[in-house]
Short mmCIF file of C-alpha atoms and ligand atoms in Angstrom, two decimals:
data_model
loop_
_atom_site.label_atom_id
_atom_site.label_comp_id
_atom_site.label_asym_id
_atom_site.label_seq_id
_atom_site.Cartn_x
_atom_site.Cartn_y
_atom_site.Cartn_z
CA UNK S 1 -2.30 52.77 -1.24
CA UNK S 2 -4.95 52.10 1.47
CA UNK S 3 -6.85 49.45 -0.81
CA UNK S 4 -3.23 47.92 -1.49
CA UNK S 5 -2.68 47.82 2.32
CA UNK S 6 -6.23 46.08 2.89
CA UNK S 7 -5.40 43.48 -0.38
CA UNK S 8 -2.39 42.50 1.77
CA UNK S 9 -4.47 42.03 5.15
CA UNK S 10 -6.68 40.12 4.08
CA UNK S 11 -4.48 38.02 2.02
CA UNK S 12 -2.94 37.52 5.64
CA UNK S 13 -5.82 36.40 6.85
CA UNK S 14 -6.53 33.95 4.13
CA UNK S 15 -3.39 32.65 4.49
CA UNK S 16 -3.40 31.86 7.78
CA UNK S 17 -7.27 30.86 8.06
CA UNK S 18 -5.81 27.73 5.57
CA UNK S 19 -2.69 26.71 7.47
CA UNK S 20 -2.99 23.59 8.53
CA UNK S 21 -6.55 22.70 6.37
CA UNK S 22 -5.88 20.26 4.36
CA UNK S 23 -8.49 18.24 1.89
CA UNK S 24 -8.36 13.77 1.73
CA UNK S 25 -6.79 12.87 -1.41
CA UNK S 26 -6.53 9.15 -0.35
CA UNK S 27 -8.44 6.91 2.12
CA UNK S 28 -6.49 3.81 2.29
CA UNK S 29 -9.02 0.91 3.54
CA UNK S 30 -9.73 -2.95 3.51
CA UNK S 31 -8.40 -4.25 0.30
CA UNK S 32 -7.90 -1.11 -0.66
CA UNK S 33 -3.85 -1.23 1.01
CA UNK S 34 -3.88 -3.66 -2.03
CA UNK S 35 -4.34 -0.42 -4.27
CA UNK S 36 -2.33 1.55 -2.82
CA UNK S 37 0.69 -0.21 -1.45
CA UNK S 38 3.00 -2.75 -3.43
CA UNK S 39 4.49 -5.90 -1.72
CA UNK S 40 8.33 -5.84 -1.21
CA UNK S 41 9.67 -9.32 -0.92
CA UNK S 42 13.35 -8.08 -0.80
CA UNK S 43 16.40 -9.10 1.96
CA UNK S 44 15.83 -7.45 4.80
CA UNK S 45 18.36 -3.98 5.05
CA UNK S 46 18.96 -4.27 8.73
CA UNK S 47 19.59 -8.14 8.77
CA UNK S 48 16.67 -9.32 10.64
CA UNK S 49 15.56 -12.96 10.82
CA UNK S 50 12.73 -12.33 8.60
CA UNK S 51 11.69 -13.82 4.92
CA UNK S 52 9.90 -11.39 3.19
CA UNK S 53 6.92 -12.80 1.02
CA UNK S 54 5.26 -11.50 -2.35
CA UNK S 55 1.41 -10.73 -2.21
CA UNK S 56 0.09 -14.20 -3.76
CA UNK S 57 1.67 -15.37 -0.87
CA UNK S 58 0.88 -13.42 1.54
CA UNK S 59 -2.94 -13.70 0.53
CA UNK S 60 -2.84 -17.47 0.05
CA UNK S 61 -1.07 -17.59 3.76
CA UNK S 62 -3.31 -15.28 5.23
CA UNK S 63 -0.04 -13.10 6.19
CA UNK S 64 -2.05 -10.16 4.67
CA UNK S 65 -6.01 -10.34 5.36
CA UNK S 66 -8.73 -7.67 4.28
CA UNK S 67 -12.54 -7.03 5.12
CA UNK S 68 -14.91 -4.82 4.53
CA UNK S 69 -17.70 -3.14 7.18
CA UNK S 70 -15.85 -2.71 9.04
CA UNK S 71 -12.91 -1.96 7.04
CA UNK S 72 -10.09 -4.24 8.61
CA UNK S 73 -6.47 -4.60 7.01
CA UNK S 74 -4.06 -7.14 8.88
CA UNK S 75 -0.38 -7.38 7.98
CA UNK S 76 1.31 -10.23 9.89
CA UNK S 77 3.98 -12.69 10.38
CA UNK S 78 3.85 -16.91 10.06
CA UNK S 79 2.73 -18.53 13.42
CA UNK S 80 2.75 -21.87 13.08
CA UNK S 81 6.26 -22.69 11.25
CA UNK S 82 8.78 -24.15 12.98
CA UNK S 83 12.15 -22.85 11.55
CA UNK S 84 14.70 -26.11 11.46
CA UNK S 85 17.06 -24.66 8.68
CA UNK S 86 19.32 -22.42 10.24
CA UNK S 87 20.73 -20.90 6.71
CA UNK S 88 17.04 -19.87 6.18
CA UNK S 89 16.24 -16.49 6.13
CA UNK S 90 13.56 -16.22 8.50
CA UNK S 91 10.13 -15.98 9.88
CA UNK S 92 7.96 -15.54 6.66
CA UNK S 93 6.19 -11.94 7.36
CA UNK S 94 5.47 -8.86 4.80
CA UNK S 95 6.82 -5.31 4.27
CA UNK S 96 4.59 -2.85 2.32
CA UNK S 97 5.89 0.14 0.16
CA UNK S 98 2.64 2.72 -0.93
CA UNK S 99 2.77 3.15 -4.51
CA UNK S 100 2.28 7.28 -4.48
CA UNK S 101 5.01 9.31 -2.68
CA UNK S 102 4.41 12.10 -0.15
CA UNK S 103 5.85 15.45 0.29
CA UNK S 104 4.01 18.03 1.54
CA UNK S 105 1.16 16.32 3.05
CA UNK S 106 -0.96 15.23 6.74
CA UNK S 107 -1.27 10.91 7.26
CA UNK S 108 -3.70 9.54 9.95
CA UNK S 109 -2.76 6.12 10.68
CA UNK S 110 -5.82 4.53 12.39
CA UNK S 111 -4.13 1.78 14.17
CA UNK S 112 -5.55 -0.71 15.89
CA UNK S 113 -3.15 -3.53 16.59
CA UNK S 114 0.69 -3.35 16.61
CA UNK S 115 3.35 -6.68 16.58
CA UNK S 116 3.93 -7.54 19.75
CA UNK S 117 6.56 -10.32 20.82
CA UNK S 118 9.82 -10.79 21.76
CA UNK S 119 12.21 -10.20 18.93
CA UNK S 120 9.23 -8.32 17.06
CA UNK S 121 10.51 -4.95 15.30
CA UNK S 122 7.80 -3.53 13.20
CA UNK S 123 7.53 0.15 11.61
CA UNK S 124 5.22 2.58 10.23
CA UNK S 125 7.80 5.24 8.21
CA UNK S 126 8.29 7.35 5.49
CA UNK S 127 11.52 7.24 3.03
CA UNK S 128 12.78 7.69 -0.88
CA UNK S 129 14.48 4.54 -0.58
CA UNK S 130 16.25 4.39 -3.49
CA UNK S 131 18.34 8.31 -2.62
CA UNK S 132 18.50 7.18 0.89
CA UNK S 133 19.62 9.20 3.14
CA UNK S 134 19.45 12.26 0.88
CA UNK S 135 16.03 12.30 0.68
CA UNK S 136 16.08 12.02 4.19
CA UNK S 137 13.89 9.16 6.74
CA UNK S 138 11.00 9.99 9.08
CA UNK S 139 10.06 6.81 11.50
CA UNK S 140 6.63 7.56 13.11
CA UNK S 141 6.28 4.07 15.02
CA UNK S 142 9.28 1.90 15.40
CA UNK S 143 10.49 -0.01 18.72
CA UNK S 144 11.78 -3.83 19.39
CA UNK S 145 11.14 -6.62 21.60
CA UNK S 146 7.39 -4.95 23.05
CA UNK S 147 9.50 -2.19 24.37
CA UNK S 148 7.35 1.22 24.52
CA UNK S 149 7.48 4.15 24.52
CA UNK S 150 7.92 4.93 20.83
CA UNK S 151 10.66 7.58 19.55
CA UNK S 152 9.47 9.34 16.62
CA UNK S 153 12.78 9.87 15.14
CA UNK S 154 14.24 11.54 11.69
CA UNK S 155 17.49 10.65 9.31
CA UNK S 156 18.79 12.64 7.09
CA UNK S 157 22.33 13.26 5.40
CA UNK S 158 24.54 15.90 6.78
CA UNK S 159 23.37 19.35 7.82
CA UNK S 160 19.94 19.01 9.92
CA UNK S 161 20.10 19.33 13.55
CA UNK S 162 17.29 20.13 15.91
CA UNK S 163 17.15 22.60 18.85
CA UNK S 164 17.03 20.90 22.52
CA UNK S 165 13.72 23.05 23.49
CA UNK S 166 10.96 22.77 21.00
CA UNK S 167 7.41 22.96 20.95
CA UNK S 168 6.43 19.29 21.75
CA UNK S 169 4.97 17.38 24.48
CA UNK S 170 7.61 14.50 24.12
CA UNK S 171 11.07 14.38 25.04
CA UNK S 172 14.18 14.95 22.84
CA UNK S 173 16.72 12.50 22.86
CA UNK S 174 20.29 13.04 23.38
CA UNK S 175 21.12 13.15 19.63
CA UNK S 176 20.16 16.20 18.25
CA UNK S 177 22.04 15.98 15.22
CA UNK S 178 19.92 13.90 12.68
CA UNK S 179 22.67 12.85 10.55
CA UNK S 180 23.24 8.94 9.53
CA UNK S 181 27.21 9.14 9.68
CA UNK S 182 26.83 9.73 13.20
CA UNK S 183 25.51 6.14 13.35
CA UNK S 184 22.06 4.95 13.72
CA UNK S 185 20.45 6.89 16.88
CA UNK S 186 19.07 9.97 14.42
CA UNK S 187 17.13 12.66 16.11
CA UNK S 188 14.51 11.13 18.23
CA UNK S 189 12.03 12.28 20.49
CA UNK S 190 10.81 9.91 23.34
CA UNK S 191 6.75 10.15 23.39
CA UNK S 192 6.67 8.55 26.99
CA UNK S 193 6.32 11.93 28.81
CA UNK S 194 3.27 12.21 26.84
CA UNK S 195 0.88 9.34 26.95
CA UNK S 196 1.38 5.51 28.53
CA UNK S 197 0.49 3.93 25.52
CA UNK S 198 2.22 4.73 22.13
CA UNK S 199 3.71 1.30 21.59
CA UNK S 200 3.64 -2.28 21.71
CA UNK S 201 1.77 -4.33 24.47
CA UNK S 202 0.20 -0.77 26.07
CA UNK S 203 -0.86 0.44 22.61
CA UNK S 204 -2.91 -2.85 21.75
CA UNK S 205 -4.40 -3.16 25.65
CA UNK S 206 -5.79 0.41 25.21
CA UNK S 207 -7.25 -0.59 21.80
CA UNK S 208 -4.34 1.08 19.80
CA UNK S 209 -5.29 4.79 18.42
CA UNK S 210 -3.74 7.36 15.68
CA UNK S 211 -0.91 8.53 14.79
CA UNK S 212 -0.62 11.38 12.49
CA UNK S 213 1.79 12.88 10.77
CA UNK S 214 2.22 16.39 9.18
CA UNK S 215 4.77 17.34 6.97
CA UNK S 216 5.59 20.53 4.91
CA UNK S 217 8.79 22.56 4.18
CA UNK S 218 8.82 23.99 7.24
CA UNK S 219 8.60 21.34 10.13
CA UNK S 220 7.50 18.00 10.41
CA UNK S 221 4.90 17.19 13.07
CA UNK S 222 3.74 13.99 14.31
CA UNK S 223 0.96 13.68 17.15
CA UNK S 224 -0.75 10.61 18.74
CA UNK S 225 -3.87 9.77 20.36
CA UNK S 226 -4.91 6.20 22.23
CA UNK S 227 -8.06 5.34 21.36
CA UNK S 228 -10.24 6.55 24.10
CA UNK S 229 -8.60 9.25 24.81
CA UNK S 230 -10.79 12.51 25.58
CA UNK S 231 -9.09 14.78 23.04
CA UNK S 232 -8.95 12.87 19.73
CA UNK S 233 -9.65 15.63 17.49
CA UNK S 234 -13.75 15.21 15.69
CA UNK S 235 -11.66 15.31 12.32
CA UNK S 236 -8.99 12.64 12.84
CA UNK S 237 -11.22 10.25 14.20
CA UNK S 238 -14.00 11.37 11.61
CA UNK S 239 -11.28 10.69 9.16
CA UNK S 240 -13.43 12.60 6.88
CA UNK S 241 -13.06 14.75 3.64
CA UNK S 242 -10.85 17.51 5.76
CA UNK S 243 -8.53 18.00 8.60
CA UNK S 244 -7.40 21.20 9.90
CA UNK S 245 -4.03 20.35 12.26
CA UNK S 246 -4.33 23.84 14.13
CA UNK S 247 -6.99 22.60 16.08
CA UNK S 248 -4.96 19.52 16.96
CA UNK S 249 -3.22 20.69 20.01
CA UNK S 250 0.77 20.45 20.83
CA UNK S 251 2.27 17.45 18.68
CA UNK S 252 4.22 14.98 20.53
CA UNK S 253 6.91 15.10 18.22
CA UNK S 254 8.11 18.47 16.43
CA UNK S 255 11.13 18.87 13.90
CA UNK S 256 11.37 22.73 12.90
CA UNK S 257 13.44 23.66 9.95
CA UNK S 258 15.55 26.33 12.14
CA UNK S 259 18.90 24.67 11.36
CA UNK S 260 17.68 21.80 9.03
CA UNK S 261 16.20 23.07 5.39
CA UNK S 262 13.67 20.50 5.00
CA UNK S 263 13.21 21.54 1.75
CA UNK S 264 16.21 20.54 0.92
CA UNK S 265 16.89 17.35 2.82
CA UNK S 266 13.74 15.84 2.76
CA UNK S 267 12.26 14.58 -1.04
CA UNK S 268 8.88 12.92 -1.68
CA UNK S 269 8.58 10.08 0.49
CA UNK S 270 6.69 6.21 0.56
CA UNK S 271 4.94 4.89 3.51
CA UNK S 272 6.68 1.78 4.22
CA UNK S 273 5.34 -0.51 6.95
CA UNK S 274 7.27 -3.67 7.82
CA UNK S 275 7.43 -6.21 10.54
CA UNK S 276 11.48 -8.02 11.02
CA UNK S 277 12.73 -10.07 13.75
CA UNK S 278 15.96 -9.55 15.64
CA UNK S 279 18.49 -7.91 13.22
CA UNK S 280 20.78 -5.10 13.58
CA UNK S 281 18.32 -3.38 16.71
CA UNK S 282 16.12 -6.27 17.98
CA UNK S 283 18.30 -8.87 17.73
CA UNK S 284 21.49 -7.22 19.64
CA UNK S 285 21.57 -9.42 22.66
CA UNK S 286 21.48 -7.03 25.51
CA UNK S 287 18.75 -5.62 24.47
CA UNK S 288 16.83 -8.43 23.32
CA UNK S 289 17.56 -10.23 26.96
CA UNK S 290 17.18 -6.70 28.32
CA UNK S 291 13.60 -6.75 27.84
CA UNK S 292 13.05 -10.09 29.25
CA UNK S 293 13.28 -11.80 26.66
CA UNK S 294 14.16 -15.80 26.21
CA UNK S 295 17.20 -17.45 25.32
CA UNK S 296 18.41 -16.13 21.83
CA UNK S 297 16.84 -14.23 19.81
CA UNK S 298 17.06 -15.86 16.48
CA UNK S 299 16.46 -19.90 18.41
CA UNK S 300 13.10 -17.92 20.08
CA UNK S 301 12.19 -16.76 16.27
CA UNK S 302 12.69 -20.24 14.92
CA UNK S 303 11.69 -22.43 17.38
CA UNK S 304 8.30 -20.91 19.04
CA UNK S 305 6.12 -19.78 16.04
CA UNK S 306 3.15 -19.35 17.95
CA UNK S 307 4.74 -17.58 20.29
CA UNK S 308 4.21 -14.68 17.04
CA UNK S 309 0.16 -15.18 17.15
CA UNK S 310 0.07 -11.46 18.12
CA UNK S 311 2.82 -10.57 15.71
CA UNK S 312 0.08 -8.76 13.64
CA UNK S 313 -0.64 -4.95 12.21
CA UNK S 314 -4.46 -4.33 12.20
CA UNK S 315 -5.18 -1.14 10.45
CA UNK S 316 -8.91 0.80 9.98
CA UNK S 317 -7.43 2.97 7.73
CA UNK S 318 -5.01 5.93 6.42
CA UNK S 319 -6.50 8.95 5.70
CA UNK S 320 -4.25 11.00 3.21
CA UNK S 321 -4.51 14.22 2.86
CA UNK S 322 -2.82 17.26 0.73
C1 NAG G 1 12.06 -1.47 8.80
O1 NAG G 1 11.90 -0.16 9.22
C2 NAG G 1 12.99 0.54 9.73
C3 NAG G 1 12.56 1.96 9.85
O2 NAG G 1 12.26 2.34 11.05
C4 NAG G 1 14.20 0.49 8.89
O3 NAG G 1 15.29 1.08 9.53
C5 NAG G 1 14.49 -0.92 8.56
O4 NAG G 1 15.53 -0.95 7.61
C6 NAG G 1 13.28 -1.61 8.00
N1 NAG G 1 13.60 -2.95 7.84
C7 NAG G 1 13.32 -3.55 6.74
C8 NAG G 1 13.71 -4.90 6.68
O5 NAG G 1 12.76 -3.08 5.81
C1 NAG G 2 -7.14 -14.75 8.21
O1 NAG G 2 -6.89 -13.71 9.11
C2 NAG G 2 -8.03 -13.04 9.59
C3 NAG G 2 -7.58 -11.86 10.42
O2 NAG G 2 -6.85 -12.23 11.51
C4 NAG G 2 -8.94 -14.00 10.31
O3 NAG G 2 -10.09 -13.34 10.75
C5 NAG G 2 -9.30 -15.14 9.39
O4 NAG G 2 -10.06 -16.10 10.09
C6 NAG G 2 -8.05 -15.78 8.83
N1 NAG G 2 -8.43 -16.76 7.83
C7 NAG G 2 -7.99 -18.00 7.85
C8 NAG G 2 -8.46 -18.87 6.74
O5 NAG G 2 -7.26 -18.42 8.72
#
């Protein structure tokens, strides 16, 4: 019995000693997005003024742009069209889709540019498109019109709701309830009690940073870190062979599975990144002119292409890891 009750103990141990340790299974670099991530020219979902473009265009318009030492990956949108055809779809720009799908797993997203512009609404998320929302939607980064601070924010189909009080050092939202037939809000939580710059204009001026994500079938945390801040974790900016996410500190953004089975409502996921103009969120005038911006949203899109010179992704790298 007593050896038994020692097998158990230190199986404990073991256990424990691994949570959060995980090993890099991908590191996503320079041309290597072009590995890793497929090119979706498709209509855009949420009606933005945006033409998605395939990758030989892309790479013959510079719209995509790799290097190597230092590994560089840009993802951007046209800046020097003028749009006269109003029954055109848009502002040529890219969406990405990664080939391999995600379910239990840690991404650092070493970011060093976001979009910024008026009518800009880019996004770094995670989704099974085609059993959408059953397989449930994680945004990491997502805002409109250079308006910080970023939500991290989750959708799912009925049956997930989070508790107000959680272990976070962002702020909850009012929606609690991450279900899509309550409309579009989800369940968000506001990272601008936590840092001053997790999106947009802020983020690039401090030389952008990392988000991470962690995911298993008991929570989903997501953390972030400006790029000089004083407690980037060795690992995450190492992004090495190994991360261990219990030395990470409080995550910004925490989704426990206490009355939402993860499990269950979340399926293996794709990284999706995409850059649209106006549409269903940036594009609803209040908002749009809310933030200062000019005239219409769509005429600013068409008419002022350089205005979109900074309408640009610049990623190091992500650093996968199982
Ligand atoms: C871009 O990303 C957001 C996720 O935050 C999504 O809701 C939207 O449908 C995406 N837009 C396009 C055009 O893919
Ligand atoms: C393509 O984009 C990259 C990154 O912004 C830039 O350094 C390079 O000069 C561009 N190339 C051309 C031909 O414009």
């Amino acid at each position: 019995m007593r050896s038994a009750t020692l097998l158990t103990v230190s199986a404990a141990l073991v256990t424990s000693a691994l949570a959060g340790s995980y090993a890099r299974t991908e590191h996503i670099a320079g041309a290597g997005f072009y590995n890793a991530f497929e090119f979706q020219a498709i209509p855009d979902p949420t009606n933005g003024r945006v033409n998605y473009v395939d990758q030989a265009t892309a790479q013959r318009t510079n719209l995509t742009f790799a290097s190597a030492s230092p590994d560089k990956f840009v993802l951007r949108a046209d800046a020097s069209t003028v749009l006269s055809d109003a029954g055109a779809l848009g502002r040529n720009s890219v969406r990405i889709r990664s080939r391999n799908t995600y379910a239990t797993h840690v991404a650092v997203f070493d970011v060093a540019h976001m979009p910024q512009a008026c009518g800009t609404w880019p996004a770094i998320w995670e989704t099974d498109e085609e059993s959408w929302p059953n397989g449930g939607e994680i945004d990491i980064v997502e805002g409109v019109n250079d308006q910080g601070a970023n939500a991290v924010t989750l959708h799912t189909s009925a049956g997930c709701t989070m508790p107000a009080a959680r272990t976070q050092t962002g702020t909850a939202g009012d929606q609690l309830n991450c279900d899509t037939a309550l409309g579009d809000a989800g369940c968000g939580v506001d990272l601008s009690s936590t840092r001053p710059a997790t999106y947009g204009p802020a983020f690039n001026a401090a030389g952008g940073g990392w988000y991470a994500i962690e995911r298993t079938p008991a929570f989903i945390n997501v953390w972030f870190w400006p790029r000089s801040a004083g407690d980037v974790p060795a690992d995450v900016k190492a992004g090495g062979g190994r991360v261990d996410t219990a030395t990470w500190g409080t995550p910004a953004a925490n989704f426990p599975d206490t009355s939402c089975d993860i499990a269950k409502l979340f399926t293996a996921h794709n990284i999706i990144i995409n850059l649209t103009f106006c549409g269903d969120w940036a594009g609803t005038q209040d908002l749009y002119a809310g933030a200062g911006c000019p005239a219409t949203c769509i005429s600013y899109v068409d008419a002022n292409p350089t205005a979109f010179t900074n309408a640009y992704f610049e990623f190091n790298a992500i650093n996968i890891y199982k």
